[in-house]
Tab-separated table of C-alpha atoms in Angstrom:
chain	number	residue	atom	x	y	z
A	266	MET	CA	208.677	130.496	82.923
A	267	LYS	CA	205.639	128.664	82.601
A	268	LYS	CA	204.185	130.258	85.545
A	269	LYS	CA	204.615	133.465	83.958
A	270	ILE	CA	203.345	132.881	80.699
A	271	LEU	CA	200.045	131.798	82.607
A	272	ILE	CA	199.845	135.026	84.737
A	273	SER	CA	200.644	137.104	81.390
A	274	LEU	CA	197.862	135.539	79.298
A	275	LEU	CA	195.294	135.008	82.103
A	276	GLY	CA	196.144	138.711	83.042
A	277	VAL	CA	195.150	139.371	79.104
A	278	THR	CA	192.030	137.357	78.995
A	279	SER	CA	190.746	138.801	82.505
A	280	PHE	CA	190.854	142.005	80.550
A	281	LEU	CA	187.590	143.069	81.538
A	282	ALA	CA	188.446	143.898	85.086
A	283	VAL	CA	191.266	146.089	84.557
A	284	ASN	CA	189.823	148.977	82.965
A	285	ALA	CA	190.358	151.570	86.275
A	286	GLU	CA	189.799	154.844	86.302
A	287	ASP	CA	189.662	157.687	88.707
A	288	PRO	CA	186.714	160.325	89.002
A	289	VAL	CA	188.976	163.193	87.403
A	290	GLY	CA	191.394	161.539	85.229
A	291	ASN	CA	192.743	158.636	83.496
A	292	LYS	CA	194.843	156.922	86.469
A	293	TRP	CA	194.614	153.723	88.066
A	294	ASP	CA	193.234	153.401	91.505
A	295	SER	CA	195.535	152.373	94.084
A	296	ASN	CA	192.881	150.403	95.859
A	297	LEU	CA	192.348	148.395	92.824
A	298	ASN	CA	191.039	145.082	93.680
A	299	PRO	CA	189.009	143.377	90.969
A	300	LEU	CA	187.567	140.101	90.790
A	301	TYR	CA	189.755	137.792	88.372
A	302	SER	CA	188.196	134.755	86.561
A	303	ALA	CA	188.814	132.322	83.887
A	304	ILE	CA	186.996	132.289	80.369
A	305	PRO	CA	185.943	136.068	81.146
A	306	SER	CA	184.370	136.050	77.619
A	307	LEU	CA	181.120	134.078	79.168
A	308	SER	CA	180.428	137.532	80.694
A	309	ILE	CA	180.469	139.820	77.418
A	310	ALA	CA	176.903	140.622	76.253
A	311	PRO	CA	176.684	138.744	72.985
A	312	ASP	CA	173.698	140.849	71.076
A	313	ALA	CA	173.001	144.200	70.379
A	314	ARG	CA	169.492	144.614	71.822
A	315	GLY	CA	170.953	144.053	75.494
A	316	GLY	CA	174.154	145.440	74.600
A	317	GLY	CA	172.195	148.726	73.462
A	318	MET	CA	170.418	148.865	76.654
A	319	GLY	CA	173.058	149.140	78.860
A	320	ASP	CA	173.611	145.171	79.250
A	321	VAL	CA	170.327	144.505	80.635
A	322	GLY	CA	168.325	141.372	79.982
A	323	ALA	CA	167.394	139.600	83.195
A	324	ALA	CA	163.722	140.686	82.778
A	325	THR	CA	163.143	142.394	79.356
A	326	THR	CA	160.510	140.985	76.977
A	327	PRO	CA	161.581	137.336	75.889
A	328	ASP	CA	163.706	136.968	72.462
A	329	VAL	CA	166.356	134.583	70.760
A	330	PHE	CA	168.809	135.812	72.658
A	331	SER	CA	167.415	134.759	75.954
A	332	GLN	CA	169.754	132.019	76.587
A	333	HIS	CA	172.458	134.523	77.890
A	334	TRP	CA	170.183	136.647	80.359
A	335	ASN	CA	167.905	134.259	81.320
A	336	PRO	CA	166.822	131.220	79.690
A	337	SER	CA	163.687	130.701	81.692
A	338	LYS	CA	161.782	133.817	79.464
A	339	TYR	CA	161.841	131.169	76.595
A	340	ALA	CA	158.666	129.400	77.478
A	341	PHE	CA	156.840	132.735	77.124
A	342	MET	CA	157.948	133.092	73.547
A	343	GLU	CA	155.027	133.852	71.348
A	344	SER	CA	156.966	132.173	68.410
A	345	LYS	CA	157.215	128.206	68.441
A	346	VAL	CA	160.802	128.404	66.997
A	347	GLY	CA	163.693	131.192	66.693
A	348	PHE	CA	167.197	131.302	65.285
A	349	ALA	CA	169.840	134.107	65.783
A	350	PHE	CA	173.285	134.821	65.275
A	351	SER	CA	175.481	138.189	66.756
A	352	TYR	CA	179.283	139.447	66.002
A	353	THR	CA	180.875	142.005	67.950
A	354	PRO	CA	184.319	143.182	67.136
A	355	TRP	CA	186.016	143.239	70.557
A	356	LEU	CA	188.561	146.233	71.836
A	357	ARG	CA	188.773	147.741	68.910
A	358	THR	CA	190.532	151.061	70.257
A	359	LEU	CA	193.177	148.921	71.058
A	360	VAL	CA	193.365	145.764	68.796
A	361	GLU	CA	192.304	144.793	65.360
A	362	ASP	CA	191.511	140.942	65.832
A	363	ILE	CA	189.790	140.268	68.981
A	364	ASN	CA	186.089	139.147	68.289
A	365	LEU	CA	183.146	137.245	69.816
A	366	GLY	CA	180.653	135.248	67.857
A	367	TYR	CA	177.347	133.854	68.829
A	368	VAL	CA	174.862	131.544	67.688
A	369	CYS	CA	171.409	130.516	69.389
A	370	GLY	CA	168.044	129.395	68.890
A	371	TYR	CA	164.972	127.965	70.767
A	372	TRP	CA	162.194	125.430	70.122
A	373	LYS	CA	158.902	125.680	72.004
A	374	LEU	CA	156.998	122.006	72.852
A	375	GLY	CA	153.559	123.558	73.317
A	376	ASP	CA	152.351	126.325	75.309
A	377	LEU	CA	154.321	125.229	78.200
A	378	GLN	CA	157.991	124.293	77.759
A	379	ALA	CA	161.098	124.953	75.437
A	380	PHE	CA	164.120	123.674	74.767
A	381	SER	CA	166.961	126.186	73.640
A	382	ALA	CA	171.064	126.187	72.686
A	383	SER	CA	173.446	128.353	71.780
A	384	PHE	CA	177.125	128.230	70.879
A	385	ARG	CA	179.440	131.175	71.608
A	386	TYR	CA	183.405	131.593	70.540
A	387	PHE	CA	185.593	134.209	71.449
A	388	SER	CA	189.191	134.647	69.505
A	389	MET	CA	191.729	136.769	71.311
A	390	GLY	CA	193.827	137.001	68.182
A	391	ASN	CA	197.647	137.171	67.857
A	392	VAL	CA	199.224	137.902	71.566
A	393	THR	CA	203.034	138.867	71.714
A	394	LEU	CA	204.740	137.295	75.015
A	395	ARG	CA	208.297	138.688	76.055
A	396	GLU	CA	210.310	138.031	79.196
A	397	ASN	CA	211.559	141.655	78.681
A	398	GLU	CA	212.008	144.639	76.311
A	399	TYR	CA	215.117	143.117	74.665
A	400	ASP	CA	212.989	139.730	74.179
A	401	ASN	CA	212.093	139.098	70.860
A	402	GLY	CA	208.792	137.174	72.404
A	403	PHE	CA	206.373	134.266	70.786
A	404	ILE	CA	203.168	134.620	69.440
A	405	ALA	CA	200.071	133.281	71.304
A	406	ASN	CA	196.578	132.749	69.681
A	407	PRO	CA	194.078	132.443	72.720
A	408	ASN	CA	190.580	131.208	72.186
A	409	GLU	CA	187.578	130.410	74.415
A	410	PHE	CA	184.379	128.822	73.164
A	411	ALA	CA	181.325	127.201	75.346
A	412	VAL	CA	178.379	125.351	73.882
A	413	ASP	CA	174.872	125.002	76.096
A	414	LEU	CA	171.813	123.733	76.504
A	415	ALA	CA	168.931	124.658	78.223
A	416	TYR	CA	165.193	123.624	79.270
A	417	SER	CA	162.575	126.240	80.404
A	418	ARG	CA	159.033	125.356	81.850
A	419	LYS	CA	156.380	127.471	82.673
A	420	LEU	CA	155.397	126.626	86.331
A	421	SER	CA	152.179	128.929	86.423
A	422	GLU	CA	150.312	131.466	84.321
A	423	HIS	CA	153.064	134.267	85.357
A	424	PHE	CA	155.924	132.250	86.275
A	425	SER	CA	158.552	129.876	84.416
A	426	ALA	CA	161.960	128.606	85.700
A	427	ALA	CA	164.964	126.881	83.394
A	428	VAL	CA	168.212	124.707	83.990
A	429	ALA	CA	170.804	125.177	81.484
A	430	PHE	CA	174.052	122.966	81.468
A	431	ARG	CA	177.212	124.134	79.683
A	432	TYR	CA	180.402	122.872	78.255
A	433	ILE	CA	183.189	125.471	78.192
A	434	ARG	CA	186.945	125.076	76.742
A	435	GLY	CA	189.544	127.418	76.675
A	436	ASP	CA	193.169	127.188	74.768
A	437	LEU	CA	195.867	129.454	75.266
A	438	ASN	CA	197.844	128.094	72.090
A	439	VAL	CA	201.274	128.755	73.711
A	440	PRO	CA	203.948	127.376	71.757
A	441	ALA	CA	206.224	125.713	74.286
A	442	THR	CA	209.932	126.599	74.134
A	443	ASN	CA	210.890	124.097	76.211
A	444	ALA	CA	208.111	121.366	76.730
A	445	GLU	CA	209.257	120.061	79.989
A	446	THR	CA	208.806	123.474	81.489
A	447	ASP	CA	206.509	125.679	79.232
A	448	GLN	CA	204.106	123.287	78.077
A	449	THR	CA	200.070	124.428	78.467
A	450	TYR	CA	197.082	122.790	77.872
A	451	PRO	CA	193.612	123.070	76.819
A	452	ALA	CA	191.094	123.738	80.057
A	453	ASN	CA	187.909	122.210	80.038
A	454	ALA	CA	184.848	123.126	82.222
A	455	VAL	CA	181.233	122.414	82.760
A	456	SER	CA	178.963	124.439	84.387
A	457	ALA	CA	175.155	124.888	84.809
A	458	ASP	CA	172.666	127.807	85.237
A	459	ILE	CA	169.681	128.261	87.062
A	460	ALA	CA	167.231	131.011	86.004
A	461	ALA	CA	163.299	132.060	86.975
A	462	TYR	CA	160.986	134.823	85.307
A	463	TYR	CA	157.792	136.435	86.374
A	464	GLN	CA	155.226	138.672	84.324
A	465	THR	CA	152.615	140.116	84.939
A	466	PRO	CA	149.896	142.598	83.284
A	467	ILE	CA	148.917	145.854	84.802
A	468	THR	CA	146.027	147.591	83.449
A	469	LEU	CA	146.382	151.224	82.703
A	470	SER	CA	144.160	153.720	80.957
A	471	THR	CA	146.335	153.630	77.942
A	472	GLY	CA	146.628	149.665	78.012
A	473	ASP	CA	147.856	146.710	79.466
A	474	ALA	CA	151.583	147.382	80.883
A	475	LYS	CA	153.486	144.453	81.646
A	476	LEU	CA	155.601	144.206	85.098
A	477	ALA	CA	158.436	141.561	85.100
A	478	PHE	CA	161.515	140.253	87.236
A	479	GLY	CA	163.932	138.023	86.395
A	480	LEU	CA	166.898	136.203	87.864
A	481	ASN	CA	169.869	134.107	86.409
A	482	ILE	CA	173.098	132.619	88.549
A	483	SER	CA	175.052	131.440	85.801
A	484	ASN	CA	178.361	129.504	85.530
A	485	ILE	CA	177.877	127.356	88.443
A	486	GLY	CA	180.817	124.509	87.795
A	487	THR	CA	184.186	123.213	87.800
A	488	THR	CA	187.614	125.093	88.142
A	489	VAL	CA	189.761	125.910	85.342
A	490	SER	CA	193.352	125.050	84.788
A	491	TYR	CA	195.780	125.556	81.903
A	492	ASP	CA	198.889	123.096	83.661
A	493	GLU	CA	196.988	120.131	84.322
A	494	GLY	CA	195.512	121.333	87.962
A	495	VAL	CA	198.687	122.978	89.319
A	496	THR	CA	196.945	126.292	88.811
A	497	LYS	CA	193.535	126.726	88.986
A	498	ASN	CA	191.149	129.437	88.426
A	499	TYR	CA	187.203	129.980	88.660
A	500	LEU	CA	184.351	130.555	85.795
A	501	PRO	CA	182.962	133.797	86.254
A	502	THR	CA	179.630	132.371	88.256
A	503	ASN	CA	177.306	135.654	88.110
A	504	PHE	CA	174.076	136.561	90.486
A	505	ARG	CA	172.201	138.881	88.228
A	506	LEU	CA	168.719	140.182	89.101
A	507	GLY	CA	166.487	142.645	86.852
A	508	GLY	CA	163.357	143.814	86.889
A	509	SER	CA	161.576	145.645	83.814
A	510	PHE	CA	158.301	147.609	83.361
A	511	GLU	CA	156.873	148.043	79.931
A	512	ILE	CA	154.428	151.096	79.141
A	513	PRO	CA	151.776	151.196	76.293
A	514	PHE	CA	150.760	154.872	75.576
A	515	ASP	CA	148.854	153.940	72.478
A	516	ASP	CA	148.025	150.966	70.582
A	517	TYR	CA	151.303	151.570	68.370
A	518	ASN	CA	153.787	153.225	71.174
A	519	SER	CA	155.204	152.127	73.988
A	520	LEU	CA	158.337	152.367	76.239
A	521	SER	CA	160.102	149.720	78.284
A	522	ILE	CA	162.246	150.680	81.652
A	523	ASN	CA	164.811	148.225	82.631
A	524	ALA	CA	167.441	147.719	85.137
A	525	ASP	CA	169.870	144.822	86.273
A	526	VAL	CA	172.073	144.352	89.227
A	527	ASN	CA	175.002	141.910	89.241
A	528	LYS	CA	177.862	140.198	91.698
A	529	LEU	CA	180.242	137.938	90.254
A	530	LEU	CA	180.179	134.610	93.013
A	531	ILE	CA	183.758	134.223	93.235
A	532	ILE	CA	186.288	135.111	96.188
A	533	THR	CA	188.700	137.707	96.001
A	534	ARG	CA	192.806	137.499	95.735
A	535	LYS	CA	192.960	140.146	98.336
A	536	GLY	CA	189.941	138.818	100.867
A	537	LYS	CA	189.370	136.791	103.826
A	538	TYR	CA	190.012	133.338	101.814
A	539	ALA	CA	192.969	134.602	99.558
A	540	ASP	CA	195.395	131.860	100.296
A	541	GLU	CA	192.498	129.401	99.344
A	542	TYR	CA	192.137	130.983	95.875
A	543	GLY	CA	191.751	128.192	93.555
A	544	THR	CA	191.763	125.587	95.848
A	545	MET	CA	188.253	126.549	97.565
A	546	SER	CA	185.732	124.473	95.765
A	547	PRO	CA	183.549	126.629	93.577
A	548	ILE	CA	180.466	125.875	95.503
A	549	ALA	CA	182.316	127.164	98.653
A	550	GLY	CA	183.440	130.073	96.942
A	551	ILE	CA	180.310	130.768	95.820
A	552	PHE	CA	178.973	131.313	99.394
A	553	ASN	CA	181.814	132.559	100.985
A	554	SER	CA	181.988	135.541	97.796
A	555	PHE	CA	179.216	136.899	99.998
A	556	ALA	CA	181.492	137.707	103.461
A	557	ASP	CA	185.148	137.281	101.990
A	558	SER	CA	185.462	141.139	102.533
A	559	SER	CA	183.925	144.057	104.455
A	560	PHE	CA	180.529	144.956	104.030
A	561	GLY	CA	181.655	148.130	101.872
A	562	GLU	CA	183.852	145.900	99.505
A	563	GLU	CA	181.054	143.304	99.077
A	564	MET	CA	178.844	146.350	98.012
A	565	ARG	CA	181.333	147.607	95.860
A	566	GLU	CA	181.338	144.544	93.882
A	567	ILE	CA	177.995	144.941	92.676
A	568	THR	CA	177.417	146.330	88.914
A	569	TRP	CA	174.355	147.875	87.849
A	570	SER	CA	172.897	149.062	84.441
A	571	ALA	CA	169.704	150.364	83.327
A	572	GLY	CA	167.910	150.839	79.710
A	573	LEU	CA	165.389	152.189	78.118
A	574	GLU	CA	163.365	150.629	74.581
A	575	TYR	CA	160.937	152.513	72.472
A	576	SER	CA	158.847	150.511	70.286
A	577	TYR	CA	156.468	151.557	67.881
A	578	ASN	CA	154.180	149.070	66.390
A	579	LYS	CA	156.814	146.315	67.745
A	580	GLN	CA	158.682	146.734	64.556
A	581	PHE	CA	160.580	149.607	64.877
A	582	PHE	CA	163.243	150.055	68.209
A	583	VAL	CA	165.177	152.781	69.867
A	584	ARG	CA	167.679	151.884	72.849
A	585	ALA	CA	169.755	153.434	75.156
A	586	GLY	CA	171.443	152.507	78.220
A	587	TYR	CA	174.130	152.936	81.047
A	588	PHE	CA	176.482	150.539	82.771
A	589	ASN	CA	178.299	151.010	86.019
A	590	GLU	CA	181.158	149.216	88.095
A	591	HIS	CA	183.038	150.465	90.996
A	592	ILE	CA	186.291	152.082	90.084
A	593	SER	CA	188.105	149.813	92.725
A	594	LYS	CA	186.659	146.956	90.612
A	595	GLY	CA	187.708	147.875	87.318
A	596	GLY	CA	185.761	151.206	86.445
A	597	ARG	CA	184.014	150.086	83.530
A	598	LYS	CA	181.561	153.180	82.851
A	599	TYR	CA	179.861	153.644	79.664
A	600	PHE	CA	176.521	154.777	77.893
A	601	THR	CA	175.159	152.497	74.993
A	602	ALA	CA	172.657	153.306	72.386
A	603	GLY	CA	171.018	150.722	69.776
A	604	ALA	CA	168.057	150.741	67.119
A	605	GLY	CA	166.231	147.601	65.632
A	606	PHE	CA	164.070	146.692	62.974
A	607	LYS	CA	161.971	143.995	62.841
A	608	LEU	CA	159.599	142.350	60.031
A	609	ASN	CA	157.580	139.302	60.181
A	610	VAL	CA	160.160	136.803	60.209
A	611	PHE	CA	163.777	138.496	60.851
A	612	GLN	CA	164.965	141.212	63.272
A	613	LEU	CA	168.029	143.304	62.795
A	614	ASP	CA	169.887	145.041	65.709
A	615	ALA	CA	172.871	147.506	66.268
A	616	GLY	CA	174.189	148.262	69.666
A	617	TYR	CA	176.859	151.094	70.318
A	618	VAL	CA	178.844	151.485	73.381
A	619	ILE	CA	179.833	155.349	74.099
A	620	ALA	CA	182.364	155.440	77.229
A	621	THR	CA	182.627	157.771	79.685
A	622	SER	CA	186.261	158.323	78.727
A	623	PRO	CA	187.568	157.901	75.280
A	624	ALA	CA	190.584	156.062	77.224
A	625	ASN	CA	188.087	153.400	78.347
A	626	PRO	CA	188.989	150.234	75.508
A	627	LEU	CA	185.546	149.489	75.314
A	628	ASN	CA	184.580	152.755	73.497
A	629	ASN	CA	182.977	152.476	70.010
A	630	THR	CA	182.325	148.647	70.553
A	631	LEU	CA	179.428	147.474	67.959
A	632	ARG	CA	177.206	145.050	67.664
A	633	ILE	CA	175.211	143.295	65.076
A	634	SER	CA	172.521	140.892	65.374
A	635	LEU	CA	170.197	139.106	63.023
A	636	SER	CA	167.351	137.004	64.168
A	637	PHE	CA	164.450	134.854	62.312
A	638	ASP	CA	161.460	133.870	63.587
A	639	MET	CA	161.563	130.147	61.607
A	640	PHE	CA	158.234	129.420	62.583
A	641	GLY	CA	156.808	132.323	60.669
A	642	LEU	CA	159.106	131.542	57.694
A	643	LYS	CA	157.861	128.317	57.322
A	644	ALA	CA	154.258	130.050	57.618
A	645	LEU	CA	155.368	132.192	55.020
A	646	ALA	CA	156.837	129.657	52.626
A	647	ASP	CA	153.732	127.507	52.932
């Protein structure tokens, strides 16, 4: 019974990988082989800006929400202090009570270094578990949260690096019908991120363009267990690489072109090391994740996304993007759109998901973000 509970709830919490469609309809792919991980909410884009550009952010211009995408960008922030929060009702086409809340902020120390932090809370609402169709079942209230702290520093005029440390907790909140066999326990984990960012100006006839590249290896950490180590799962360790090119048209109008590629650095349950899933160390799993399947299978594990951001006077923003995942790995394919408005001390952004199929549970996802320039706010008050 306990094993069934864990499998059922881990299946629910791995919803990010099970939205598969074939190219011509809404059928499950017979070769479905997604990468499952614990605490999948760590992979959800928390902010409306990145979410409005197809979930890109490794190399986009630095903003308050860089903690999720690439914390090394904070070293290039112009303002000294910033704070932001974002709210996302998740999978609204399926249920009404799944939500992601996110709070983050940063503080620059001089011109070279910065500290940043964030808090993420993901509530999966009420989940009814049943043994069979005749069972009345019982209600679980799973949730996940993470808190992290990062340090970033400029290593040259154009290059910065960062490290982040994160504490993670997941609780299935399953009421035990038999304390000896059904008891589940909150799962605790720690992880680290390693990030780098490079930007350089390029002189064009219309002004100074900006070329940037970003790298973030996130959630390098421990395994996760809800039954005191009997069953173990991996965190969604992720390799993110991105590029960005911001082109000015004149003193007021500009367009940035952005793209990211991602690969989860965990071994698959159907690959060469399937028998070692959960027992192989996470670090060994990271290295083996590049060669636990055929070359073609490894390439299918790479997701890519691209996004555009038009800016008028750095105050009004219009965004669009596209996210693509191979059908055998989950089949998430969707367009995004977004807009933003910025004043001296605050910025309001919204992002919207338009799935390629209305059956996609991510369709119509709306993100709202609000950020504040605390240094500017203090100056305004003075």
